Coordinates of C-alpha atoms in Angstrom, one line a residue:
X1 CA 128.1 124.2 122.8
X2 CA 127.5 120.3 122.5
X3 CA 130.4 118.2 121.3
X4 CA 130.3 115.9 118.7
X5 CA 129.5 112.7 119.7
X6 CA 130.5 109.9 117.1
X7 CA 128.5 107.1 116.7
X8 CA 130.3 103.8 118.1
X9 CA 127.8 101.0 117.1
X10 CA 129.6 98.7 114.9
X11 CA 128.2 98.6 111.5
X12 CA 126.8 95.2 111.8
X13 CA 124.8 95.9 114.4
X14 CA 123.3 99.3 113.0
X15 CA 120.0 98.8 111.7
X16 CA 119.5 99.1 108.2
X17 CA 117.4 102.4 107.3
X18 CA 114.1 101.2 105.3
X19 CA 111.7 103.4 103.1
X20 CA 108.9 106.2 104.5
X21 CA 105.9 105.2 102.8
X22 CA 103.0 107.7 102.5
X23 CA 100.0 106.1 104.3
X24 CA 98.0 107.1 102.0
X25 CA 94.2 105.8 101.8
X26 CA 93.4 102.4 100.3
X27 CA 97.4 101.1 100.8
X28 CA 97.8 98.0 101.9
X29 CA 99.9 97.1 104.7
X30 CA 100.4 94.6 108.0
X31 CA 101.8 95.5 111.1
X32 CA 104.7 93.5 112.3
X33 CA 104.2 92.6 115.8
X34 CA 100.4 91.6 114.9
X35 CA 100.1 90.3 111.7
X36 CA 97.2 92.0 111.0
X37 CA 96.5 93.3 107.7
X38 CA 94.3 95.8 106.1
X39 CA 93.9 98.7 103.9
X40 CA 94.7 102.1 105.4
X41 CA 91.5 104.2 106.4
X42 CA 93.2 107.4 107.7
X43 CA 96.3 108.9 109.8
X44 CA 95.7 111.4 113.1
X45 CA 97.5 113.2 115.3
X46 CA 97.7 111.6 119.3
X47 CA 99.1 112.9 122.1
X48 CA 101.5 110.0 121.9
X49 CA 102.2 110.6 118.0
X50 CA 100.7 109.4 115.0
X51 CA 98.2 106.7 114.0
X52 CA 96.9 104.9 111.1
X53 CA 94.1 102.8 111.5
X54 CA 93.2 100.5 108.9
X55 CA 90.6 98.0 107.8
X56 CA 90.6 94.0 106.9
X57 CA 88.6 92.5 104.6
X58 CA 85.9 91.6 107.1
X59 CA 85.6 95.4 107.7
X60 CA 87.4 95.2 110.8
X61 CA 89.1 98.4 111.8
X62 CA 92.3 98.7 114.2
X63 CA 94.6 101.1 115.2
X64 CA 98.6 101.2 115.3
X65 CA 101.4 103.9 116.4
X66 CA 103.4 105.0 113.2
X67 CA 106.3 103.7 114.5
X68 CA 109.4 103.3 112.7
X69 CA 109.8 99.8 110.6
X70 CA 106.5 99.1 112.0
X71 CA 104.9 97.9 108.9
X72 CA 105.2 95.1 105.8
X73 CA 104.5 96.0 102.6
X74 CA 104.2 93.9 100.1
X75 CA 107.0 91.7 102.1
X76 CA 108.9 94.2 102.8
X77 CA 109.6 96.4 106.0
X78 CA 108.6 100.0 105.7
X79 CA 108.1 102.7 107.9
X80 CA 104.6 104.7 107.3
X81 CA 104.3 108.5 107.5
X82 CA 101.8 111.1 107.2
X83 CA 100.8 111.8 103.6
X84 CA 101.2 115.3 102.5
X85 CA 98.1 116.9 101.6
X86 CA 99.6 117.8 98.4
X87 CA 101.7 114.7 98.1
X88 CA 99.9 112.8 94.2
X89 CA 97.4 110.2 94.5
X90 CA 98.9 106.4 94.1
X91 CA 97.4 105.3 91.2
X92 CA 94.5 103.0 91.4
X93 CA 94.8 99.5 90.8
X94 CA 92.8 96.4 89.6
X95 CA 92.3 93.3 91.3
X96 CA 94.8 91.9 89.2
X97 CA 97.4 94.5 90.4
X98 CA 96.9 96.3 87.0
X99 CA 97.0 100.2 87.1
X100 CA 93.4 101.3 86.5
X101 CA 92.8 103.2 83.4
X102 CA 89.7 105.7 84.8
X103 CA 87.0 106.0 82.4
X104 CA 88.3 102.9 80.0
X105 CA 85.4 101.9 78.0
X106 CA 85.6 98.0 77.0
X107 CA 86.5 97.5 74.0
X108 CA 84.8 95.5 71.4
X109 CA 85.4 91.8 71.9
X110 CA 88.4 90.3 70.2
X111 CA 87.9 87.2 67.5
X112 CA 89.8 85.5 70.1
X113 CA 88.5 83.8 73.6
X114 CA 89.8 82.3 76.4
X115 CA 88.1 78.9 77.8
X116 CA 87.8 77.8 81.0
X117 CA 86.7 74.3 82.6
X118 CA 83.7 75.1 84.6
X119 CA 81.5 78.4 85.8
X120 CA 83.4 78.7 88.8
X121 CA 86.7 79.2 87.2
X122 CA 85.3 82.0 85.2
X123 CA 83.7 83.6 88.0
X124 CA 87.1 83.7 89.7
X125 CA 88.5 84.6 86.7
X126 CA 86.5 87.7 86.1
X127 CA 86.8 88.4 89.7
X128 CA 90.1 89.3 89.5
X129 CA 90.8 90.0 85.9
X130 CA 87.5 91.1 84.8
X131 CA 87.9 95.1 84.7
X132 CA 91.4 94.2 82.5
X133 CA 89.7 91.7 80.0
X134 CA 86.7 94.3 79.6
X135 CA 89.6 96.9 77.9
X136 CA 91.3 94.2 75.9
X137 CA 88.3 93.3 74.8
X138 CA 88.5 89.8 75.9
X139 CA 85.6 87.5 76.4
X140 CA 86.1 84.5 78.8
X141 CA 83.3 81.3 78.3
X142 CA 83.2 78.4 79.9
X143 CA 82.9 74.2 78.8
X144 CA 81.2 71.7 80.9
X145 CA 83.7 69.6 81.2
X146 CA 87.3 69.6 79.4
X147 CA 86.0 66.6 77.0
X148 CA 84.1 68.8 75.2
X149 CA 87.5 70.5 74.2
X150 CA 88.5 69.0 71.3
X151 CA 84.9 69.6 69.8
X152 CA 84.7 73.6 70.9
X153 CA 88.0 74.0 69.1
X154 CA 87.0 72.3 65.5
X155 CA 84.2 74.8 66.0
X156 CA 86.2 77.6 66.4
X157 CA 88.4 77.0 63.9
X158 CA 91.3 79.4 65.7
X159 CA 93.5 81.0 63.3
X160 CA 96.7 84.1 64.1
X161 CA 93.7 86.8 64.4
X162 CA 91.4 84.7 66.4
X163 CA 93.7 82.4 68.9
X164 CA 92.2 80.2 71.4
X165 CA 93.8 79.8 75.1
X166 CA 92.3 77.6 77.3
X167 CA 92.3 76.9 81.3
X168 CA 92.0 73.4 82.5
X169 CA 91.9 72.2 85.9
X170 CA 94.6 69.3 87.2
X171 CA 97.0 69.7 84.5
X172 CA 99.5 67.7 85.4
X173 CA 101.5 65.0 83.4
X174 CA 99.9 61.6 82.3
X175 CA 96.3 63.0 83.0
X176 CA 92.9 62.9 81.4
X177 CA 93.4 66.3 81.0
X178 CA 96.8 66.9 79.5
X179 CA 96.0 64.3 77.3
X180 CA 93.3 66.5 76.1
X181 CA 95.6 69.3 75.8
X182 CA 98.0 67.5 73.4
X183 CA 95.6 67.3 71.0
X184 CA 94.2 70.4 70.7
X185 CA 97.5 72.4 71.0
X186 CA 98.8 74.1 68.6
X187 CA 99.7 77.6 67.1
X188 CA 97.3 79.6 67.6
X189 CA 95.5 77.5 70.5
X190 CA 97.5 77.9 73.9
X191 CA 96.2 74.9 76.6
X192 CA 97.5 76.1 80.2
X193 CA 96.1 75.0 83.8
X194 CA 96.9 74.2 87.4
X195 CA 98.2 71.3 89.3
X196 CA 94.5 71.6 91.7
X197 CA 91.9 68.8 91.3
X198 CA 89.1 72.4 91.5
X199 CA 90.0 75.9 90.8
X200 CA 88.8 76.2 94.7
X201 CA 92.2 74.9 95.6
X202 CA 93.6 78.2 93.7
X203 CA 92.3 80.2 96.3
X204 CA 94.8 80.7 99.3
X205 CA 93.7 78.8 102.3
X206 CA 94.6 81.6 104.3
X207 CA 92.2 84.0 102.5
X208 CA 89.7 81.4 103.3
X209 CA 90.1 81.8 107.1
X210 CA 91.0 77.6 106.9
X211 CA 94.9 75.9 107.8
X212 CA 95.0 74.1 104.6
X213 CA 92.7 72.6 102.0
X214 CA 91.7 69.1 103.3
X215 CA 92.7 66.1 101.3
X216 CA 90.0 64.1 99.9
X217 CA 90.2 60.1 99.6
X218 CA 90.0 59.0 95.9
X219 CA 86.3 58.2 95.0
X220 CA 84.8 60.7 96.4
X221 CA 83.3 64.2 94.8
X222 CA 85.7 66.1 96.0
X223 CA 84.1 69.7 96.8
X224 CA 81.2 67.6 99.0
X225 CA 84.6 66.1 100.8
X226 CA 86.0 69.5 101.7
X227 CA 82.5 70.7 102.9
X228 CA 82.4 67.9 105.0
X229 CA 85.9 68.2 106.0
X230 CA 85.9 71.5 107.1
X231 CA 82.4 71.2 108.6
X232 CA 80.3 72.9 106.3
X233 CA 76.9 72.5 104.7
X234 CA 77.1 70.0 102.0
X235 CA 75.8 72.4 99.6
X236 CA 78.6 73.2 97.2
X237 CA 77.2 76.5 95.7
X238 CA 77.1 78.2 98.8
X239 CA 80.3 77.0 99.9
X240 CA 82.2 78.8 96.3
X241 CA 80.1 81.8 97.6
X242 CA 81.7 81.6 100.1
X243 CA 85.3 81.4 99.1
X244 CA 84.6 83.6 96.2
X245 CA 83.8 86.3 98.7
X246 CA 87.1 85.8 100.3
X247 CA 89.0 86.8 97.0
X248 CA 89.6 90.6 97.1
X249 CA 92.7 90.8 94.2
X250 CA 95.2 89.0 92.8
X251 CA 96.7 88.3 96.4
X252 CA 94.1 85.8 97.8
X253 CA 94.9 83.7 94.2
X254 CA 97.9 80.5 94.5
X255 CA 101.1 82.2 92.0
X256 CA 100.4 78.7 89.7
X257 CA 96.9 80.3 88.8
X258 CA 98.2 83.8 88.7
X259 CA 100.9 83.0 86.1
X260 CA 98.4 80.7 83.7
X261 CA 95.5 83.5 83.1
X262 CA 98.1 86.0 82.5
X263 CA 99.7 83.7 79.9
X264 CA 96.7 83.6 78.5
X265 CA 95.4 86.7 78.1
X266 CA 98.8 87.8 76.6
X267 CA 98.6 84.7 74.4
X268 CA 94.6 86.0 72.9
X269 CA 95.8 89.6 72.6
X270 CA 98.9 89.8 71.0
X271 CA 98.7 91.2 67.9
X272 CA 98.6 89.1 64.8
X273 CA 100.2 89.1 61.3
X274 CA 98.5 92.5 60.1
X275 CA 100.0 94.3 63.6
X276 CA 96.2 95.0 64.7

């Protein structure tokens, strides 16, 4: 018969237990030692234990040991385990982070609209939040230049059942831009934006595969200078294909750009006077 052998580790040096996370398919994770990071393509059974292997966004696939605490998700250490075969499917998620409602029709488009500066915003825009603006009903246009603001608005003629929000790029004090804003906000007409000179800046650098977004002297068209910069072609649509490509979900976007659209698209659908 074995005796009881107490554990002597002091409790400071004890390490902290962390949770067992199903690696199920399609979870995100990245290993610890590695860095790497991917989405979880399936689990087997080795001679030396468990494995998962899982796939980056350039389709790369690799494979780790399950070991304990071996794994950060979302931030936070976890230790992975084999899913049970009868363990519920996670639920399935937008690329804003949004739980996917299966078979959602869109809804018909709302009185209201959101406004953005340029076509590149609203392509990253529906990137991320398009499947959730399709069920609110939602429709996102863009202006050719925030001048044109103060016109669209007169135009639209926003009221509580109609309400305008608008995204505009280098919103910061004393500019062009927020001088813009002031005049057009109001009750129903919400004016939020981002402290980057393009909505390219929005996108993490890291997503990008690039240290940092270059600076640009004053002067100069600034997408042409971070082409150049970064020693690509000076042609400026294929560059935003580029780093479009690069955005997967809500992850690959700066938190400043992340907290504007979602003001807004609370802002256009919340419900007015009458409750609808």
């Amino acid at each position: 018969m074995r005796s009881y052998q107490p554990d002597l580790t002091p409790p400071w040096k004890r390490s902290a237990p962390v949770p067992e996370v199903p690696a199920e398919p399609d979870l995100v994770v990245e290993e610890v030692s590695t860095g790497f990071c991917g989405a979880v393509i399936r689990c087997e059974k080795t001679a030396q234990g468990p494995t998962v292997t899982l796939e980056d966004r350039f389709g790369k696939h690799r494979v780790f040991p399950m070991e304990p605490r071996g794994f950060l998700l979302e931030g936070e250490v976890v230790t992975l385990v084999r899913p049970s075969a009868a363990a519920p499917a996670r639920p399935a998620r937008t690329a804003s982070g949004s739980i996917a409602v299966p078979g959602a029709r869109a809804r018909v488009a709302r009185a209201g609209r959101i406004y953005v500066e340029g076509r590149h915003d609203a392509e990253l825009v529906e990137r991320v939040w398009g499947d959730d603006l399709r069920i609110e009903g939602v429709v996102v246009e863009y202006l050719e230049g925030v001048d044109d603001l103060p016109a669209v608005v007169r135009e639209f003629s926003p009221g509580p059942d109609a309400r305008l929000g608008v995204l505009v790029d280098h919103l910061v004090p004393g500019s062009k831009e927020s001088r813009i804003a002031e005049q057009v906000s109001g009750p129903d007409v919400l004016v939020v934006g981002h402290p980057y000179i393009d909505v390219w800046e929005a996108v993490k650098p890291s997503s990008v595969g690039i240290p940092a977004w270059p600076v640009v002297p004053r002067g100069q068209d600034w997408k042409t200078g971070v082409c150049h910069a970064l020693g690509w072609p000076e042609n400026t649509g294929a560059a935003w294909q580029h780093i479009l490509s690069a955005v997967r979900s809500y992850r690959d976007l700066e938190p400043s750009l992340l907290g504007s659209v979602e003001h807004l698209i609370d802002f256009v659908t919340a419900p007015g006077p009458s409750g609808g």
